[in-house]
Coordinates of C-alpha atoms and ligand atoms in Angstrom, one line a residue:
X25 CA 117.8 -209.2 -74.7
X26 CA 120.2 -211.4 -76.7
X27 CA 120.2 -214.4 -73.9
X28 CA 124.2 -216.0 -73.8
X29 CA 122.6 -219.8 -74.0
X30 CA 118.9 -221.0 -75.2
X31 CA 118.5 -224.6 -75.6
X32 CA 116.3 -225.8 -79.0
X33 CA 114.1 -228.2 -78.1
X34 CA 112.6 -228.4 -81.7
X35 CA 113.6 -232.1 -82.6
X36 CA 112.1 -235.2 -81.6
X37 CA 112.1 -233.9 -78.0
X38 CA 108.4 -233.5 -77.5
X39 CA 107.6 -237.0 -79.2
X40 CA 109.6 -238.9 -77.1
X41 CA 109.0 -237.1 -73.6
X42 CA 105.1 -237.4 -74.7
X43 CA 106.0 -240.8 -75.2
X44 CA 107.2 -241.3 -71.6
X45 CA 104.3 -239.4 -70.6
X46 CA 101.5 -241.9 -72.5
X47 CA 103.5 -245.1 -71.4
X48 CA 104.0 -243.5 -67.7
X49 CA 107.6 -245.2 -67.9
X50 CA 108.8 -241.8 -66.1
X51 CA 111.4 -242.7 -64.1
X52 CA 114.5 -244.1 -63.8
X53 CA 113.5 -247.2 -65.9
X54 CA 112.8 -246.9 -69.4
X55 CA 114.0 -247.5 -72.6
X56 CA 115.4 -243.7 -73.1
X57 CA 117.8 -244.4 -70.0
X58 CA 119.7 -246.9 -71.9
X59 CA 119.4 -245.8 -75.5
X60 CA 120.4 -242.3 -74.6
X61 CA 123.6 -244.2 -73.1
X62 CA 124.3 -246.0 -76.1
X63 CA 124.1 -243.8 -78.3
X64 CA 126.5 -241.1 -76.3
X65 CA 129.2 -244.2 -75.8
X66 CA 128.8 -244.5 -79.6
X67 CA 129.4 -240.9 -80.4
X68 CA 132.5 -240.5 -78.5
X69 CA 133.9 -244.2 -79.8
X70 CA 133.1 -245.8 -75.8
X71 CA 132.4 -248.8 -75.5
X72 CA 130.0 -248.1 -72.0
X73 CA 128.0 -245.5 -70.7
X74 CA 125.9 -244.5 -66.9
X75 CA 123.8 -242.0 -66.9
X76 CA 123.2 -239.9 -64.3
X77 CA 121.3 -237.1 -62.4
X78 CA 123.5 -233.8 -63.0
X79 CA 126.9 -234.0 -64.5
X80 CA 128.6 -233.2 -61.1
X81 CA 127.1 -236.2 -59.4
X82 CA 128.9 -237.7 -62.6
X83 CA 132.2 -236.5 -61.9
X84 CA 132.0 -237.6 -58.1
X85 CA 130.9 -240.8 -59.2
X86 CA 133.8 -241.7 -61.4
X87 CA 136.1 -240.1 -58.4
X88 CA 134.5 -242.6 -56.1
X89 CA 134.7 -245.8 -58.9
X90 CA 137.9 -245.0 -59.1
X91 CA 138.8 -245.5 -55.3
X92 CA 139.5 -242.2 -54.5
X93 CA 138.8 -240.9 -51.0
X94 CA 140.2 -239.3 -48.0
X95 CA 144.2 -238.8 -48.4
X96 CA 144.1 -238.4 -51.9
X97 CA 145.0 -235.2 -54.2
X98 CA 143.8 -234.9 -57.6
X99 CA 144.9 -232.7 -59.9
X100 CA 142.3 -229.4 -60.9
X101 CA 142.6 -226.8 -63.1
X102 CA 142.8 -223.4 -61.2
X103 CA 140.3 -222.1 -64.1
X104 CA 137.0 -224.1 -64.3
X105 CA 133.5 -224.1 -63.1
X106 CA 133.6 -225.0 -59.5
X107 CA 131.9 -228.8 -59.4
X108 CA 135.3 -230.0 -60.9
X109 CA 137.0 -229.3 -57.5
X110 CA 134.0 -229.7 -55.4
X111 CA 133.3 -233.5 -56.7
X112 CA 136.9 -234.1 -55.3
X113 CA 136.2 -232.3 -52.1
X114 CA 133.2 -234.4 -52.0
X115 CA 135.4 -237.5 -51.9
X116 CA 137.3 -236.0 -49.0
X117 CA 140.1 -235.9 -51.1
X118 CA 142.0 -232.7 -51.6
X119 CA 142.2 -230.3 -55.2
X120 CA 145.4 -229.8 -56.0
X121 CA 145.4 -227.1 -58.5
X122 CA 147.2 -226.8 -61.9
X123 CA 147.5 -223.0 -63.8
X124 CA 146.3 -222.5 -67.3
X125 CA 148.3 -221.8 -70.2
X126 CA 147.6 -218.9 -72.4
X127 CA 147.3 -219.7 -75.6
X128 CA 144.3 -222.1 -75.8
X129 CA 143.2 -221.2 -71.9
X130 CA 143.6 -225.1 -70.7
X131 CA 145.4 -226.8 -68.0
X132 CA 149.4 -226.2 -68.4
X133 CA 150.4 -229.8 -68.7
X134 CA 153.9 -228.5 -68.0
X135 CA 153.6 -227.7 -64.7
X136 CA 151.7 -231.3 -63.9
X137 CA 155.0 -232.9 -62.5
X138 CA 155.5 -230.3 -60.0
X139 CA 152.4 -231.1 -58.2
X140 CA 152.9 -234.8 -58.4
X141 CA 153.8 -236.6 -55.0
X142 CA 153.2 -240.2 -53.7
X143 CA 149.2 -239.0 -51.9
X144 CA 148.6 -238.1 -55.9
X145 CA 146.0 -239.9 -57.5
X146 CA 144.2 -238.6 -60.7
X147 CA 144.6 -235.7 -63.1
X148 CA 141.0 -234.3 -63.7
X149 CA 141.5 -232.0 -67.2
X150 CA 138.6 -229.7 -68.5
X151 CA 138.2 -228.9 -72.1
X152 CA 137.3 -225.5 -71.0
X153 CA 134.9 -223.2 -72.8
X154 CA 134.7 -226.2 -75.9
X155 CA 138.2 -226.6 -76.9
X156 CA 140.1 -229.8 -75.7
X157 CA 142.7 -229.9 -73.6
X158 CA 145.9 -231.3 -74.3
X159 CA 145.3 -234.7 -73.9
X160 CA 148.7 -236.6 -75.3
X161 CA 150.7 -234.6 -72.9
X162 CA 148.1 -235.0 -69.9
X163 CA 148.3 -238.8 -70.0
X164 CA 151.7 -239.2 -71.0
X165 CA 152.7 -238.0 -67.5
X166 CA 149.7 -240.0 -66.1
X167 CA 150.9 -243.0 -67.3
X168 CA 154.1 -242.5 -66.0
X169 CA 153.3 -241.8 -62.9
X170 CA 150.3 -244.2 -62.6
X171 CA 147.7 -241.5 -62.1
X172 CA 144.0 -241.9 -63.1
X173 CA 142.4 -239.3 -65.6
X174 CA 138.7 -238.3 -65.3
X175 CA 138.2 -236.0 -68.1
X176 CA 135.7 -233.1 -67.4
X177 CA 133.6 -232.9 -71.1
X178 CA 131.0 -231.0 -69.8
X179 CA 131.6 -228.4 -71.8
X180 CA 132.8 -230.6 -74.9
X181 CA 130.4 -232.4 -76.1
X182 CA 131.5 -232.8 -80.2
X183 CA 134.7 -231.5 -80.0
X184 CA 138.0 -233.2 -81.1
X185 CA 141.3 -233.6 -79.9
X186 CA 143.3 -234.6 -83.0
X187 CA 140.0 -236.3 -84.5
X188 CA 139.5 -238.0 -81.3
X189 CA 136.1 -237.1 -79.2
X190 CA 135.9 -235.3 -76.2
X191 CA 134.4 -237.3 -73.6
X192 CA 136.2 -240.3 -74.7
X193 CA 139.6 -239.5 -72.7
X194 CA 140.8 -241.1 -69.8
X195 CA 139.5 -244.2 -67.9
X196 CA 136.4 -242.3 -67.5
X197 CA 134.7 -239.0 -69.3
X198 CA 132.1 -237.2 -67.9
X199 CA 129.8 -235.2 -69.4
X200 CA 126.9 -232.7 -67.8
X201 CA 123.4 -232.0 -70.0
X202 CA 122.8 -229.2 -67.8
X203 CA 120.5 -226.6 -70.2
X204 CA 123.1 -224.6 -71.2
X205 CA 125.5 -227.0 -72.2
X206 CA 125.5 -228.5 -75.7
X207 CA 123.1 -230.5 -75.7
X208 CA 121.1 -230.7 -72.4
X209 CA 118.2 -232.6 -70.4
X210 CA 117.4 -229.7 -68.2
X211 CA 119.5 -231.6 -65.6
X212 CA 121.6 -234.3 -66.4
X213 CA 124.9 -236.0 -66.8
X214 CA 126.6 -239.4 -67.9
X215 CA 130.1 -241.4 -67.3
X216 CA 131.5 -243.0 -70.4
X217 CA 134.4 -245.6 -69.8
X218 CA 136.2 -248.9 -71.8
X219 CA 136.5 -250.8 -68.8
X220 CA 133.6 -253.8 -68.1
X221 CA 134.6 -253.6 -63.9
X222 CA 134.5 -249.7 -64.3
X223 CA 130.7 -249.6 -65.5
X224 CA 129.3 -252.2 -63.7
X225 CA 130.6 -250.3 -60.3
X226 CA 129.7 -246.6 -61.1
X227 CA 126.2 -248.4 -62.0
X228 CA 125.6 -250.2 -58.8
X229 CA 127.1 -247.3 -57.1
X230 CA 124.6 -244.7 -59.1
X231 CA 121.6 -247.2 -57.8
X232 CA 122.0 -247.4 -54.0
X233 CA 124.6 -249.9 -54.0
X234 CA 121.7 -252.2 -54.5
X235 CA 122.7 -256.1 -55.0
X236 CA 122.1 -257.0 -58.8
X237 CA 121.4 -260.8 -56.9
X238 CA 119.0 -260.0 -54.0
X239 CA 117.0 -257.2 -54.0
X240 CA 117.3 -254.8 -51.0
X241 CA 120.8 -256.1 -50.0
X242 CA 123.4 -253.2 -49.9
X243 CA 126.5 -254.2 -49.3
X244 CA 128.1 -250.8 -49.2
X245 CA 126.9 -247.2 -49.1
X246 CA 125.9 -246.0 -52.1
X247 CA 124.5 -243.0 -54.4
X248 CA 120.4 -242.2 -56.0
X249 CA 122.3 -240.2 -59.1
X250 CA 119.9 -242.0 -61.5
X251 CA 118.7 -240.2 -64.7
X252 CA 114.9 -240.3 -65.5
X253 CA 113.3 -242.0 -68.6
X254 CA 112.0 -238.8 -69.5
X255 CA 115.1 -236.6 -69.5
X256 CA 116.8 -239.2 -71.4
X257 CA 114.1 -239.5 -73.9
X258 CA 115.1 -235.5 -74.4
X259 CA 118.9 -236.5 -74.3
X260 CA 118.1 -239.0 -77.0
X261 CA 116.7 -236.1 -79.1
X262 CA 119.3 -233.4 -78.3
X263 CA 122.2 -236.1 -79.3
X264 CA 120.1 -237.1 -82.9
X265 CA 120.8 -233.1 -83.4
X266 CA 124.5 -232.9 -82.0
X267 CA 126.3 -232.9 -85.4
X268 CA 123.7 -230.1 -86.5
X269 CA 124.5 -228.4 -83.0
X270 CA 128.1 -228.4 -83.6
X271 CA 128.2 -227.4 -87.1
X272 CA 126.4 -224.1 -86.3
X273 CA 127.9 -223.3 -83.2
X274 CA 131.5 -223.2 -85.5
X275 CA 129.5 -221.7 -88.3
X276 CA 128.6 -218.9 -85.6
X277 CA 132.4 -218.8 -84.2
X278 CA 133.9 -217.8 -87.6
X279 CA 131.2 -215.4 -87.9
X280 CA 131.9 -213.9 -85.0
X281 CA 135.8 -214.1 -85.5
X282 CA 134.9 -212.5 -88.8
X283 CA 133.4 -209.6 -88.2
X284 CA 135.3 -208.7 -84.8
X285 CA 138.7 -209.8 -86.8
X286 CA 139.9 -205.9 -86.7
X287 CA 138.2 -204.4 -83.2
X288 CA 141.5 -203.3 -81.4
X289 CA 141.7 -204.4 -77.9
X290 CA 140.5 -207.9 -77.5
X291 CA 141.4 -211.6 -78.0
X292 CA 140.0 -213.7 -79.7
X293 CA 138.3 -217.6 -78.8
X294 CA 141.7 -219.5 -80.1
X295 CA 141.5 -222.8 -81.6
X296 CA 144.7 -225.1 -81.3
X297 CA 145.8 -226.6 -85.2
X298 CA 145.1 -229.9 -83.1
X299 CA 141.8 -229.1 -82.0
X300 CA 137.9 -228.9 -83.3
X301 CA 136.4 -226.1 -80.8
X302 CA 132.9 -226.6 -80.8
X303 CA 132.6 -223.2 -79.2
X304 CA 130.3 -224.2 -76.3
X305 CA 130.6 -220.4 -75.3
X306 CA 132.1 -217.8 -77.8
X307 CA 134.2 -215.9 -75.6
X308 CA 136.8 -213.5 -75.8
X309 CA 139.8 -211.7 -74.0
X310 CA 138.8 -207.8 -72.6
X311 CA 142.8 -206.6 -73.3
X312 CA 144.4 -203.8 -71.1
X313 CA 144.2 -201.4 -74.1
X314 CA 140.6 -202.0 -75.0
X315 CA 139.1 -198.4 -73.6
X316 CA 136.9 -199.9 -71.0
X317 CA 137.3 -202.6 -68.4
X318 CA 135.5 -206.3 -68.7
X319 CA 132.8 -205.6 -66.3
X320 CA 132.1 -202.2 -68.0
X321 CA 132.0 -203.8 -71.4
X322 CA 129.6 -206.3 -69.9
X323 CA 127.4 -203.6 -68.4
X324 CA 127.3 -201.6 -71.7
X325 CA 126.6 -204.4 -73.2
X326 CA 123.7 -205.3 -70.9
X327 CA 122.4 -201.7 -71.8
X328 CA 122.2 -202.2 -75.8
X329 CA 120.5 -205.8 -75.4
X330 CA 123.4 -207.9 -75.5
X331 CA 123.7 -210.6 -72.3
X332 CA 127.1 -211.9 -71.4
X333 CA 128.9 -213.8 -68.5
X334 CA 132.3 -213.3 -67.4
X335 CA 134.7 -215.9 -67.3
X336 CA 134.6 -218.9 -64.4
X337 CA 136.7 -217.5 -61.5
X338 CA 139.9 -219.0 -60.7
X339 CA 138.7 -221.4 -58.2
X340 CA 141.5 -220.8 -55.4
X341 CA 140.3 -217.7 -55.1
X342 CA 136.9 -218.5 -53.0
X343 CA 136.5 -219.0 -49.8
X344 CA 135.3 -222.7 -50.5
X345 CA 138.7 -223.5 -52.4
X346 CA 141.6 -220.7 -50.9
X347 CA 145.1 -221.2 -51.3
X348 CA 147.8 -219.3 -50.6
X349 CA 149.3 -219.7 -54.3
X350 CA 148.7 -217.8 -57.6
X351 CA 147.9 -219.4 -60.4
X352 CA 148.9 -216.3 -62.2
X353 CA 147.6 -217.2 -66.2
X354 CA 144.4 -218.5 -64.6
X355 CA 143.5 -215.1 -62.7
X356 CA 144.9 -213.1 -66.0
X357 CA 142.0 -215.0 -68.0
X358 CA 139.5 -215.2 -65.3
X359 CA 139.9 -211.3 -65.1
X360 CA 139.5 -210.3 -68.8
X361 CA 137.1 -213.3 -70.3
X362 CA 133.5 -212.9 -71.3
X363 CA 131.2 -215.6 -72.7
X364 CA 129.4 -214.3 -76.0
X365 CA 125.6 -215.2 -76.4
X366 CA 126.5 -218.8 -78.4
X367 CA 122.9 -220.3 -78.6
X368 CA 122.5 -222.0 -81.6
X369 CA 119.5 -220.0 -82.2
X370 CA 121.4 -217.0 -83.2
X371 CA 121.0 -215.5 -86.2
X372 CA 123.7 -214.3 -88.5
X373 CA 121.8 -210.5 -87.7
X374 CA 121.9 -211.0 -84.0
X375 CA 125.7 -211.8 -84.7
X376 CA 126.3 -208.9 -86.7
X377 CA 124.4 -206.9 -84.1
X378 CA 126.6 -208.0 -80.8
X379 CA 129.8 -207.3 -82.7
X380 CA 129.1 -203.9 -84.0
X381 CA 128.3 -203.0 -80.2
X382 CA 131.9 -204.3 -79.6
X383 CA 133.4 -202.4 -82.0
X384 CA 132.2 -199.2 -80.8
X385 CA 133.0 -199.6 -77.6
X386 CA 136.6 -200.0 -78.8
X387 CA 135.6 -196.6 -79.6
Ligands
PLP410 C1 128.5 -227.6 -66.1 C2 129.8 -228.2 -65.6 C3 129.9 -229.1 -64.6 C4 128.7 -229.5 -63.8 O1 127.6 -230.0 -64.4 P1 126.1 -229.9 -63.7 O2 125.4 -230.8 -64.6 O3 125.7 -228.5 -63.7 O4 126.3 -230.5 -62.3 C5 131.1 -229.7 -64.3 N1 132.2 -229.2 -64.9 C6 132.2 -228.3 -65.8 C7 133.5 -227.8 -66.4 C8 131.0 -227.7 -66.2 O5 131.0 -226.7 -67.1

């Protein structure tokens, strides 16, 4: 079976976990913690970084730095993977949700001002799938309005917005190292910011609230979302390797757009003229005039080797999230996407291989 994510672990990763391992610096101190850190608040062009234990403990944490709690709305796309809304939810503030648009399957900044009223306090975009969303347009209105951004790079890591990194948008990025992301940590996640007051809160918050002045004093509640020394020492090594990462995963993309360029029936993973996808999944569009439905495709896929997923589902759907709305682009996508297998340990065959299947079940 062609597995849809596989991390590599085939860099420096063993040294510097054995490393941990020797020294017995294992947990949350260590010098991996804050040279992982650095070196992801260099890559995206921030000037700080807090790591933490899963990349939706980030997203709650920036939430929470930010002041937000019970009365609030923040803005959601209708078409992510559920932690986005849940971190807001955890706040006890409320989702609002935002459709997608169609061409580049991100939040519609169009229909932002609708949803904007005087409890509205953040916009939370996603670059969904790898590509960025539309970030000009997303903080114009923010700054017009005085609403925070928090934006949701878990699945961006190395991507540009008009040569600008994701996870360096808004007064906060978050990104998740979860293993099938980009780079990963098994678990993981981080908050990377430009404001001094920012960090220094979402790091006392991310240690207990704990006094920096007298040990043991907590002035407030407060969070254990601490990273460990040894799955930043393996962050460290998976971010040496990112620019390697995202060079093949767009290597693979035009592969893939290559050979499937003439199989009738399906769209294609777009890529804005504004935007460097990285392509965390490859996925693609099953269209009403492709012969089979989505899930079939996936199953016959399943049956010649070939693992897929299908595309997040539009959140207001579940029972967690319901809303009484449509978000109509988001349930047309969430319908008809699949995720390709996009581990960078494909090879050009298994590529050739997956496509082929595709193109004969377009008959
Ligand atoms: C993976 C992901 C998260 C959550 O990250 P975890 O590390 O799994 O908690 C949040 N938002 C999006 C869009 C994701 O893809």
């Amino acid at each position: 079976m062609i597995p849809v994510a596989e991390p590599d672990l085939k860099g420096n990763e063993l040294k510097y976990v054995t490393d941990c391992v020797v020294t017995e610096w294992i947990s949350s101190l260590g010098k991996y913690v804050r040279a992982f850190e650095e070196r992801m608040a260099e890559f995206c062009g921030r000037r700080y970084a807090v790591s933490t234990c899963n990349g939706t403990a980030a997203l709650h944490l920036a939430l929470v730095t930010l002041g937000i709690g019970p009365g609030d709305e923040v803005i959601v796309p209708a078409l992510t993977f559920v932690a986005t809304a849940n971190a807001v939810s955890y706040t006890g503030a409320t989702p609002v949700f935002v459709d997608a648009e169609r061409d580049y399957w991100q939040l519609d900044p169009s229909l932002l001002e609708g949803l904007i009223n005087e409890r509205t306090k953040a916009i939370m975009p996603v670059d969904l799938y790898g590509h960025p969303a539309d970030m000009d347009a997303i903080n114009e209105i923010a700054q017009r309005h005085h609403l925070y951004v928090i934006e949701d790079a878990a699945e961006a890591h190395g991507a540009l917005y008009k040569g600008q990194p994701c996870g360096s948008f808004g007064d906060i990025s978050c990104f998740s190292f979860f293993g099938n992301k980009v780079i990963t940590t098994g678990e993981g996640g981080m908050l990377l910011m430009d404001d001094a007051d920012l960090c220094e809160r979402a790091r006392f918050l991310h240690n207990h609230a704990m006094s920096t002045t007298e040990r043991y004093f907590h002035p407030e509640i407060g969070y254990n979302y601490r990273l460990t020394n040894v799955q930043a020492a393996l962050g460290l090594a998976q971010a040496e390797r990112l620019d390697e990462f995202v060079r093949i995963k767009r290597d693979n993309a035009a592969l893939y757009a290559e050979h499937l360029a003439d199989v009738p029936g399906i769209t294609l993973a777009p890529e804005a003229d504004w935007a460097r996808n990285v392509y965390w999944m490859y996925s693609i569009l099953i269209d009403d005039d492709y012969p089979i439905s989505r899930n079939a495709f996936q199953v016959a896929l399943k049956e010649r080797g070939v693992d897929t997923r299908p595309f997040f589902r539009a959140i207001h759907t579940m029972p967690c999230h319901q809303r009484e709305e449509s978000f109509p682009v988001a349930e047309y996508l969430s319908a008809r996407g699949v995720n390709l297998p996009s581990s960078v340990k494909l090879t050009p065959e298994n590529i050739a291989y997956i496509c082929q299947q595709i193109a004969e079940l377009a008959g």
